[in-house]
Amino acid sequence: MQIEVVKSKIHRVKVTGADLNYIGSITIDEDLMDAANIIQGEKVQIVNNNNGERLETYAIPGPRGSGELTLNGAAARKVAVGDVLILICYARMDIEEAKKFNPALVFPNEENNLLD
């Protein structure tokens, strides 16, 4: 049997941009992606602490050290600049592997989205 477990989480990061005219995705500072073990194109669940919205899209890297977190395309309608989000990625694995697995949990600086 396989189960789905949290693989990666970026906790409490602020939206820095919302670009309705982009083709889709979420742009994430590549330093945050690396710290959370998120790769380009990976599915990301987005939880908006400000308005309760939940949505899924895919990750694309933003400039390193920028703190960028931009929702693109239709997802831009679900956030406002300054909203606080939680980003979660999941993985499927055997239950015995899941019992031993440790997810990558990242807690960036809430003011600038950077890793301290």
Short mmCIF file of N, CA and C in Angstrom, two decimals:
data_model
loop_
_atom_site.label_atom_id
_atom_site.label_comp_id
_atom_site.label_asym_id
_atom_site.label_seq_id
_atom_site.Cartn_x
_atom_site.Cartn_y
_atom_site.Cartn_z
N MET A 1 0.85 -1.18 0.00
CA MET A 1 0.00 0.00 0.00
C MET A 1 0.88 1.24 0.00
N GLN A 2 0.45 2.24 -0.73
CA GLN A 2 1.13 3.54 -0.72
C GLN A 2 0.19 4.58 -0.14
N ILE A 3 0.79 5.57 0.53
CA ILE A 3 0.02 6.69 1.05
C ILE A 3 0.68 7.99 0.60
N GLU A 4 -0.06 9.06 0.67
CA GLU A 4 0.45 10.38 0.30
C GLU A 4 0.76 11.14 1.57
N VAL A 5 2.01 11.64 1.67
CA VAL A 5 2.46 12.36 2.86
C VAL A 5 3.08 13.70 2.46
N VAL A 6 3.17 14.60 3.42
CA VAL A 6 3.83 15.89 3.18
C VAL A 6 5.31 15.63 2.89
N LYS A 7 5.78 16.13 1.75
CA LYS A 7 7.19 16.03 1.35
C LYS A 7 7.91 17.32 1.66
N SER A 8 7.24 18.45 1.42
CA SER A 8 7.85 19.77 1.53
C SER A 8 6.82 20.77 2.02
N LYS A 9 7.29 21.73 2.82
CA LYS A 9 6.38 22.78 3.28
C LYS A 9 7.17 24.06 3.48
N ILE A 10 6.67 25.14 2.90
CA ILE A 10 7.19 26.49 3.17
C ILE A 10 6.08 27.17 3.96
N HIS A 11 6.38 27.49 5.21
CA HIS A 11 5.36 27.96 6.14
C HIS A 11 5.40 29.47 6.32
N ARG A 12 4.27 30.11 6.10
CA ARG A 12 4.08 31.54 6.32
C ARG A 12 5.06 32.38 5.49
N VAL A 13 4.76 32.46 4.22
CA VAL A 13 5.53 33.27 3.28
C VAL A 13 4.56 34.27 2.66
N LYS A 14 5.04 35.50 2.44
CA LYS A 14 4.17 36.57 1.93
C LYS A 14 4.18 36.65 0.41
N VAL A 15 3.01 36.90 -0.14
CA VAL A 15 2.87 37.11 -1.58
C VAL A 15 3.53 38.44 -1.94
N THR A 16 4.43 38.40 -2.93
CA THR A 16 5.09 39.63 -3.39
C THR A 16 4.54 40.12 -4.72
N GLY A 17 3.77 39.27 -5.42
CA GLY A 17 3.23 39.68 -6.70
C GLY A 17 2.10 38.77 -7.15
N ALA A 18 1.27 39.31 -8.03
CA ALA A 18 0.16 38.57 -8.63
C ALA A 18 0.06 39.03 -10.08
N ASP A 19 0.35 38.12 -11.01
CA ASP A 19 0.43 38.47 -12.43
C ASP A 19 -0.62 37.69 -13.22
N LEU A 20 -1.78 38.30 -13.38
CA LEU A 20 -2.90 37.64 -14.06
C LEU A 20 -2.57 37.28 -15.50
N ASN A 21 -1.73 38.03 -16.17
CA ASN A 21 -1.47 37.83 -17.59
C ASN A 21 -0.35 36.84 -17.88
N TYR A 22 0.23 36.24 -16.86
CA TYR A 22 1.24 35.20 -17.05
C TYR A 22 0.53 33.89 -17.33
N ILE A 23 1.23 32.91 -17.88
CA ILE A 23 0.56 31.68 -18.33
C ILE A 23 0.19 30.71 -17.22
N GLY A 24 0.56 30.98 -16.00
CA GLY A 24 0.20 30.10 -14.90
C GLY A 24 1.38 29.79 -14.01
N SER A 25 1.14 29.23 -12.85
CA SER A 25 2.16 28.75 -11.93
C SER A 25 2.34 29.68 -10.74
N ILE A 26 3.31 29.30 -9.89
CA ILE A 26 3.75 30.15 -8.79
C ILE A 26 5.26 30.29 -8.91
N THR A 27 5.72 31.51 -8.91
CA THR A 27 7.15 31.79 -8.95
C THR A 27 7.65 31.88 -7.52
N ILE A 28 8.66 31.05 -7.20
CA ILE A 28 9.20 30.97 -5.84
C ILE A 28 10.70 31.21 -5.90
N ASP A 29 11.21 32.09 -5.03
CA ASP A 29 12.65 32.29 -4.88
C ASP A 29 13.33 30.91 -4.89
N GLU A 30 14.30 30.74 -5.77
CA GLU A 30 14.94 29.43 -5.93
C GLU A 30 15.64 28.96 -4.65
N ASP A 31 16.07 29.87 -3.81
CA ASP A 31 16.66 29.47 -2.52
C ASP A 31 15.61 28.77 -1.65
N LEU A 32 14.38 29.28 -1.67
CA LEU A 32 13.30 28.64 -0.91
C LEU A 32 12.96 27.28 -1.50
N MET A 33 12.94 27.20 -2.84
CA MET A 33 12.66 25.92 -3.49
C MET A 33 13.69 24.88 -3.09
N ASP A 34 14.98 25.26 -3.12
CA ASP A 34 16.03 24.32 -2.75
C ASP A 34 15.89 23.88 -1.29
N ALA A 35 15.65 24.83 -0.40
CA ALA A 35 15.54 24.51 1.02
C ALA A 35 14.39 23.56 1.30
N ALA A 36 13.31 23.69 0.52
CA ALA A 36 12.13 22.86 0.71
C ALA A 36 12.12 21.63 -0.18
N ASN A 37 13.19 21.45 -0.96
CA ASN A 37 13.28 20.29 -1.86
C ASN A 37 12.12 20.27 -2.86
N ILE A 38 11.81 21.44 -3.42
CA ILE A 38 10.78 21.57 -4.46
C ILE A 38 11.50 21.79 -5.78
N ILE A 39 11.09 21.06 -6.82
CA ILE A 39 11.73 21.20 -8.11
C ILE A 39 10.82 21.94 -9.10
N GLN A 40 11.43 22.47 -10.14
CA GLN A 40 10.68 23.17 -11.17
C GLN A 40 9.62 22.24 -11.76
N GLY A 41 8.41 22.74 -11.86
CA GLY A 41 7.31 21.98 -12.44
C GLY A 41 6.55 21.13 -11.45
N GLU A 42 7.03 21.06 -10.21
CA GLU A 42 6.36 20.24 -9.20
C GLU A 42 5.03 20.85 -8.78
N LYS A 43 4.04 19.99 -8.55
CA LYS A 43 2.73 20.44 -8.10
C LYS A 43 2.85 20.99 -6.68
N VAL A 44 2.22 22.14 -6.45
CA VAL A 44 2.25 22.81 -5.16
C VAL A 44 0.82 23.13 -4.74
N GLN A 45 0.48 22.75 -3.50
CA GLN A 45 -0.79 23.17 -2.92
C GLN A 45 -0.53 24.49 -2.19
N ILE A 46 -1.42 25.45 -2.39
CA ILE A 46 -1.29 26.78 -1.79
C ILE A 46 -2.47 27.00 -0.86
N VAL A 47 -2.15 27.35 0.39
CA VAL A 47 -3.17 27.65 1.39
C VAL A 47 -3.00 29.12 1.77
N ASN A 48 -4.04 29.91 1.55
CA ASN A 48 -3.98 31.35 1.84
C ASN A 48 -4.55 31.59 3.24
N ASN A 49 -3.68 32.00 4.16
CA ASN A 49 -4.11 32.24 5.55
C ASN A 49 -5.02 33.45 5.66
N ASN A 50 -4.96 34.38 4.71
CA ASN A 50 -5.75 35.60 4.79
C ASN A 50 -7.21 35.40 4.38
N ASN A 51 -7.45 34.58 3.36
CA ASN A 51 -8.82 34.46 2.87
C ASN A 51 -9.35 33.02 2.82
N GLY A 52 -8.53 32.05 3.23
CA GLY A 52 -8.97 30.66 3.28
C GLY A 52 -8.93 29.92 1.95
N GLU A 53 -8.52 30.58 0.88
CA GLU A 53 -8.45 29.92 -0.43
C GLU A 53 -7.42 28.80 -0.41
N ARG A 54 -7.73 27.74 -1.14
CA ARG A 54 -6.79 26.64 -1.37
C ARG A 54 -6.79 26.37 -2.86
N LEU A 55 -5.61 26.22 -3.43
CA LEU A 55 -5.51 25.93 -4.85
C LEU A 55 -4.24 25.16 -5.13
N GLU A 56 -4.14 24.61 -6.32
CA GLU A 56 -2.96 23.89 -6.75
C GLU A 56 -2.46 24.47 -8.05
N THR A 57 -1.14 24.50 -8.18
CA THR A 57 -0.48 24.93 -9.40
C THR A 57 0.88 24.25 -9.42
N TYR A 58 1.81 24.77 -10.23
CA TYR A 58 3.14 24.18 -10.29
C TYR A 58 4.19 25.26 -10.07
N ALA A 59 5.34 24.83 -9.57
CA ALA A 59 6.41 25.76 -9.18
C ALA A 59 7.32 26.10 -10.35
N ILE A 60 7.71 27.38 -10.42
CA ILE A 60 8.79 27.80 -11.29
C ILE A 60 9.75 28.64 -10.45
N PRO A 61 11.06 28.53 -10.73
CA PRO A 61 12.03 29.24 -9.89
C PRO A 61 12.07 30.74 -10.20
N GLY A 62 12.18 31.50 -9.11
CA GLY A 62 12.41 32.94 -9.21
C GLY A 62 13.84 33.25 -8.84
N PRO A 63 14.27 34.48 -9.00
CA PRO A 63 15.65 34.85 -8.71
C PRO A 63 16.05 34.52 -7.27
N ARG A 64 17.24 33.94 -7.13
CA ARG A 64 17.77 33.59 -5.81
C ARG A 64 17.94 34.83 -4.94
N GLY A 65 17.58 34.70 -3.67
CA GLY A 65 17.78 35.78 -2.72
C GLY A 65 16.82 36.94 -2.89
N SER A 66 15.82 36.77 -3.74
CA SER A 66 14.88 37.86 -4.01
C SER A 66 13.69 37.87 -3.06
N GLY A 67 13.38 36.73 -2.47
CA GLY A 67 12.18 36.61 -1.66
C GLY A 67 10.91 36.59 -2.49
N GLU A 68 11.06 36.46 -3.81
CA GLU A 68 9.89 36.52 -4.68
C GLU A 68 8.94 35.36 -4.44
N LEU A 69 7.66 35.69 -4.42
CA LEU A 69 6.59 34.71 -4.36
C LEU A 69 5.42 35.32 -5.13
N THR A 70 5.31 34.96 -6.40
CA THR A 70 4.32 35.55 -7.28
C THR A 70 3.36 34.48 -7.79
N LEU A 71 2.07 34.73 -7.62
CA LEU A 71 1.05 33.86 -8.20
C LEU A 71 0.75 34.35 -9.60
N ASN A 72 0.76 33.43 -10.54
CA ASN A 72 0.61 33.77 -11.95
C ASN A 72 -0.67 33.19 -12.53
N GLY A 73 -1.16 33.82 -13.59
CA GLY A 73 -2.36 33.33 -14.27
C GLY A 73 -3.58 33.45 -13.39
N ALA A 74 -4.52 32.52 -13.56
CA ALA A 74 -5.79 32.58 -12.83
C ALA A 74 -5.60 32.58 -11.32
N ALA A 75 -4.53 31.95 -10.83
CA ALA A 75 -4.26 31.91 -9.38
C ALA A 75 -4.06 33.31 -8.81
N ALA A 76 -3.68 34.26 -9.64
CA ALA A 76 -3.46 35.63 -9.19
C ALA A 76 -4.75 36.24 -8.62
N ARG A 77 -5.88 35.72 -9.04
CA ARG A 77 -7.17 36.22 -8.53
C ARG A 77 -7.47 35.73 -7.11
N LYS A 78 -6.72 34.76 -6.64
CA LYS A 78 -6.97 34.14 -5.34
C LYS A 78 -6.14 34.74 -4.21
N VAL A 79 -5.26 35.72 -4.54
CA VAL A 79 -4.37 36.30 -3.54
C VAL A 79 -4.31 37.81 -3.71
N ALA A 80 -3.79 38.45 -2.68
CA ALA A 80 -3.43 39.87 -2.75
C ALA A 80 -1.99 39.98 -2.28
N VAL A 81 -1.26 40.93 -2.83
CA VAL A 81 0.11 41.16 -2.37
C VAL A 81 0.07 41.38 -0.86
N GLY A 82 0.94 40.69 -0.15
CA GLY A 82 0.99 40.77 1.30
C GLY A 82 0.28 39.63 2.02
N ASP A 83 -0.56 38.87 1.29
CA ASP A 83 -1.21 37.71 1.91
C ASP A 83 -0.15 36.72 2.39
N VAL A 84 -0.45 36.02 3.45
CA VAL A 84 0.45 35.01 4.01
C VAL A 84 -0.01 33.63 3.57
N LEU A 85 0.91 32.87 2.97
CA LEU A 85 0.58 31.56 2.41
C LEU A 85 1.38 30.45 3.09
N ILE A 86 0.86 29.25 2.96
CA ILE A 86 1.59 28.03 3.27
C ILE A 86 1.63 27.24 1.96
N LEU A 87 2.83 26.80 1.57
CA LEU A 87 3.01 26.02 0.35
C LEU A 87 3.35 24.59 0.75
N ILE A 88 2.64 23.63 0.17
CA ILE A 88 2.81 22.23 0.55
C ILE A 88 2.94 21.37 -0.70
N CYS A 89 3.91 20.45 -0.69
CA CYS A 89 4.05 19.44 -1.73
C CYS A 89 3.97 18.07 -1.06
N TYR A 90 3.44 17.12 -1.77
CA TYR A 90 3.22 15.78 -1.24
C TYR A 90 3.97 14.75 -2.07
N ALA A 91 4.21 13.58 -1.48
CA ALA A 91 4.84 12.47 -2.19
C ALA A 91 4.11 11.19 -1.80
N ARG A 92 4.11 10.23 -2.72
CA ARG A 92 3.54 8.92 -2.44
C ARG A 92 4.67 7.96 -2.11
N MET A 93 4.45 7.18 -1.10
CA MET A 93 5.46 6.19 -0.71
C MET A 93 4.80 5.05 0.05
N ASP A 94 5.56 3.97 0.16
CA ASP A 94 5.09 2.84 0.95
C ASP A 94 4.93 3.27 2.39
N ILE A 95 3.98 2.67 3.07
CA ILE A 95 3.67 3.07 4.44
C ILE A 95 4.88 2.92 5.36
N GLU A 96 5.68 1.90 5.18
CA GLU A 96 6.86 1.72 6.04
C GLU A 96 7.89 2.82 5.78
N GLU A 97 8.07 3.19 4.52
CA GLU A 97 8.97 4.29 4.18
C GLU A 97 8.43 5.60 4.76
N ALA A 98 7.12 5.80 4.67
CA ALA A 98 6.49 7.02 5.17
C ALA A 98 6.69 7.18 6.68
N LYS A 99 6.70 6.08 7.40
CA LYS A 99 6.90 6.15 8.85
C LYS A 99 8.26 6.71 9.22
N LYS A 100 9.25 6.53 8.35
CA LYS A 100 10.62 6.97 8.61
C LYS A 100 10.97 8.29 7.92
N PHE A 101 10.09 8.73 7.01
CA PHE A 101 10.39 9.90 6.18
C PHE A 101 10.28 11.20 6.97
N ASN A 102 11.21 12.11 6.74
CA ASN A 102 11.17 13.44 7.34
C ASN A 102 11.00 14.49 6.25
N PRO A 103 9.90 15.22 6.26
CA PRO A 103 9.69 16.24 5.23
C PRO A 103 10.63 17.43 5.41
N ALA A 104 10.83 18.18 4.34
CA ALA A 104 11.60 19.43 4.39
C ALA A 104 10.63 20.53 4.81
N LEU A 105 10.84 21.09 5.99
CA LEU A 105 10.00 22.16 6.51
C LEU A 105 10.81 23.44 6.57
N VAL A 106 10.32 24.48 5.91
CA VAL A 106 11.06 25.74 5.80
C VAL A 106 10.22 26.86 6.42
N PHE A 107 10.87 27.65 7.27
CA PHE A 107 10.22 28.76 7.96
C PHE A 107 10.98 30.04 7.64
N PRO A 108 10.69 30.67 6.49
CA PRO A 108 11.43 31.88 6.11
C PRO A 108 11.06 33.07 7.00
N ASN A 109 11.88 34.11 6.92
CA ASN A 109 11.59 35.37 7.59
C ASN A 109 10.28 35.89 7.03
N GLU A 110 9.32 36.15 7.89
CA GLU A 110 7.99 36.57 7.42
C GLU A 110 7.96 37.96 6.82
N GLU A 111 8.95 38.76 7.08
CA GLU A 111 8.97 40.13 6.55
C GLU A 111 9.46 40.18 5.11
N ASN A 112 10.46 39.32 4.77
CA ASN A 112 11.07 39.43 3.43
C ASN A 112 11.16 38.11 2.68
N ASN A 113 10.62 37.02 3.26
CA ASN A 113 10.62 35.68 2.64
C ASN A 113 12.00 35.08 2.49
N LEU A 114 13.02 35.63 3.12
CA LEU A 114 14.38 35.11 2.97
C LEU A 114 14.68 34.12 4.08
N LEU A 115 15.67 33.28 3.80
CA LEU A 115 16.14 32.34 4.81
C LEU A 115 17.18 33.05 5.66
N ASP A 116 16.98 33.05 6.96
CA ASP A 116 17.93 33.73 7.86
C ASP A 116 19.07 32.83 8.23
#
